[in-house]
Short mmCIF file of C-alpha atoms in Angstrom, two decimals:
data_model
loop_
_atom_site.label_atom_id
_atom_site.label_comp_id
_atom_site.label_asym_id
_atom_site.label_seq_id
_atom_site.Cartn_x
_atom_site.Cartn_y
_atom_site.Cartn_z
CA VAL A 1 -14.48 7.09 6.39
CA ASP A 2 -13.46 5.68 9.76
CA THR A 3 -12.62 8.04 12.63
CA SER A 4 -12.55 7.60 16.39
CA LEU A 5 -11.89 3.88 16.19
CA ARG A 6 -12.86 2.01 19.35
CA TRP A 7 -12.73 -1.50 20.75
CA ARG A 8 -13.71 -3.34 23.95
CA GLU A 9 -12.81 -6.49 25.78
CA GLU A 10 -15.28 -9.31 25.21
CA ILE A 11 -15.25 -12.72 26.82
CA GLY A 12 -18.67 -14.00 25.74
CA PHE A 13 -21.05 -13.17 22.95
CA ASP A 14 -22.71 -10.05 24.33
CA PHE A 15 -22.96 -7.63 21.44
CA SER A 16 -24.73 -4.89 23.40
CA VAL A 17 -22.23 -2.08 23.81
CA HIS A 18 -22.17 0.69 26.38
CA PRO A 19 -20.12 3.67 25.13
CA LEU A 20 -18.14 3.86 28.37
CA GLN A 21 -16.81 0.32 27.78
CA MET A 22 -15.18 1.35 24.52
CA ARG A 23 -11.43 2.06 24.34
CA PRO A 24 -9.68 4.06 21.61
CA SER A 25 -7.59 2.21 19.06
CA ASP A 26 -6.54 5.14 16.93
CA PRO A 27 -3.90 7.07 18.88
CA PRO A 28 -2.26 9.80 16.76
CA ASP A 29 1.10 7.98 16.70
CA ASN A 30 -0.56 5.21 14.63
CA PHE A 31 -1.02 7.64 11.73
CA ARG A 32 1.16 9.92 9.67
CA PRO A 33 1.21 13.50 10.98
CA GLY A 34 -1.95 15.35 9.96
CA ASN A 35 -3.92 12.16 9.22
CA HIS A 36 -6.75 11.26 11.55
CA ALA A 37 -9.12 9.17 9.45
CA ILE A 38 -9.19 6.03 7.36
CA LEU A 39 -10.83 6.13 3.95
CA GLU A 40 -11.27 2.71 2.40
CA LEU A 41 -11.54 2.68 -1.37
CA LYS A 42 -12.11 -0.80 -2.76
CA CYS A 43 -12.49 -1.88 -6.34
CA ASP A 44 -11.02 -4.21 -8.94
CA ARG A 45 -7.56 -2.93 -9.93
CA ALA A 46 -8.38 -3.56 -13.56
CA SER A 47 -11.41 -1.25 -13.55
CA VAL A 48 -11.00 1.67 -11.14
CA PRO A 49 -14.01 4.00 -11.52
CA MET A 50 -13.23 7.48 -12.84
CA TRP A 51 -15.01 9.11 -9.87
CA MET A 52 -12.61 7.29 -7.54
CA LEU A 53 -9.57 8.50 -9.45
CA ASP A 54 -11.00 12.04 -9.39
CA LEU A 55 -11.50 11.79 -5.62
CA ILE A 56 -7.94 10.56 -5.08
CA ARG A 57 -6.56 13.47 -7.11
CA LEU A 58 -8.87 16.08 -5.56
CA LEU A 59 -8.04 15.07 -1.98
CA GLU A 60 -4.40 14.31 -2.81
CA LEU A 61 -4.75 10.90 -1.20
CA GLU A 62 -1.81 8.58 -0.70
CA ARG A 63 -2.03 4.83 -0.53
CA ASP A 64 -1.13 3.41 2.86
CA GLY A 65 -1.88 0.31 4.90
CA TYR A 66 -3.60 0.20 8.27
CA SER A 67 -5.17 -2.73 10.09
CA LYS A 68 -7.98 -1.72 12.43
CA TYR A 69 -7.91 -5.18 13.99
CA LEU A 70 -4.15 -5.11 14.59
CA ALA A 71 -4.35 -1.60 16.08
CA ALA A 72 -6.97 -2.80 18.59
CA MET A 73 -4.89 -5.88 19.42
CA ARG A 74 -1.83 -3.71 20.08
CA GLU A 75 -3.84 -1.45 22.39
CA SER A 76 -5.27 -4.48 24.20
CA GLN A 77 -1.75 -5.73 25.00
CA LEU A 78 -1.18 -2.57 27.06
CA LEU A 79 -3.89 -3.57 29.55
CA PRO A 80 -2.66 -5.42 32.66
CA SER A 81 -5.73 -7.69 32.62
CA ILE A 82 -4.86 -8.90 29.13
CA ARG A 83 -1.06 -9.05 29.52
CA GLY A 84 -1.36 -11.38 32.50
CA ALA A 85 -4.13 -13.52 31.01
CA ARG A 86 -3.49 -17.17 30.29
CA TRP A 87 -4.92 -18.26 26.98
#
């Protein structure tokens, strides 16, 4: 389950992350009303485990698409430093 999705600008290959450098990429308007988390269920369509079907029914889950990468890219385009950057 993914909640509180975050991203940060990175120019080099420094993978050390300070929490204050992180920016949110999951504003509420990116989700349906009342939804605030991403649950990824992955399996072969031909052999969905029974426990997964039970979970879907129990939680009344609905299939939807959401790209965490694309959400972060959209948020990054709102920053002046990125909008004016020459690639």
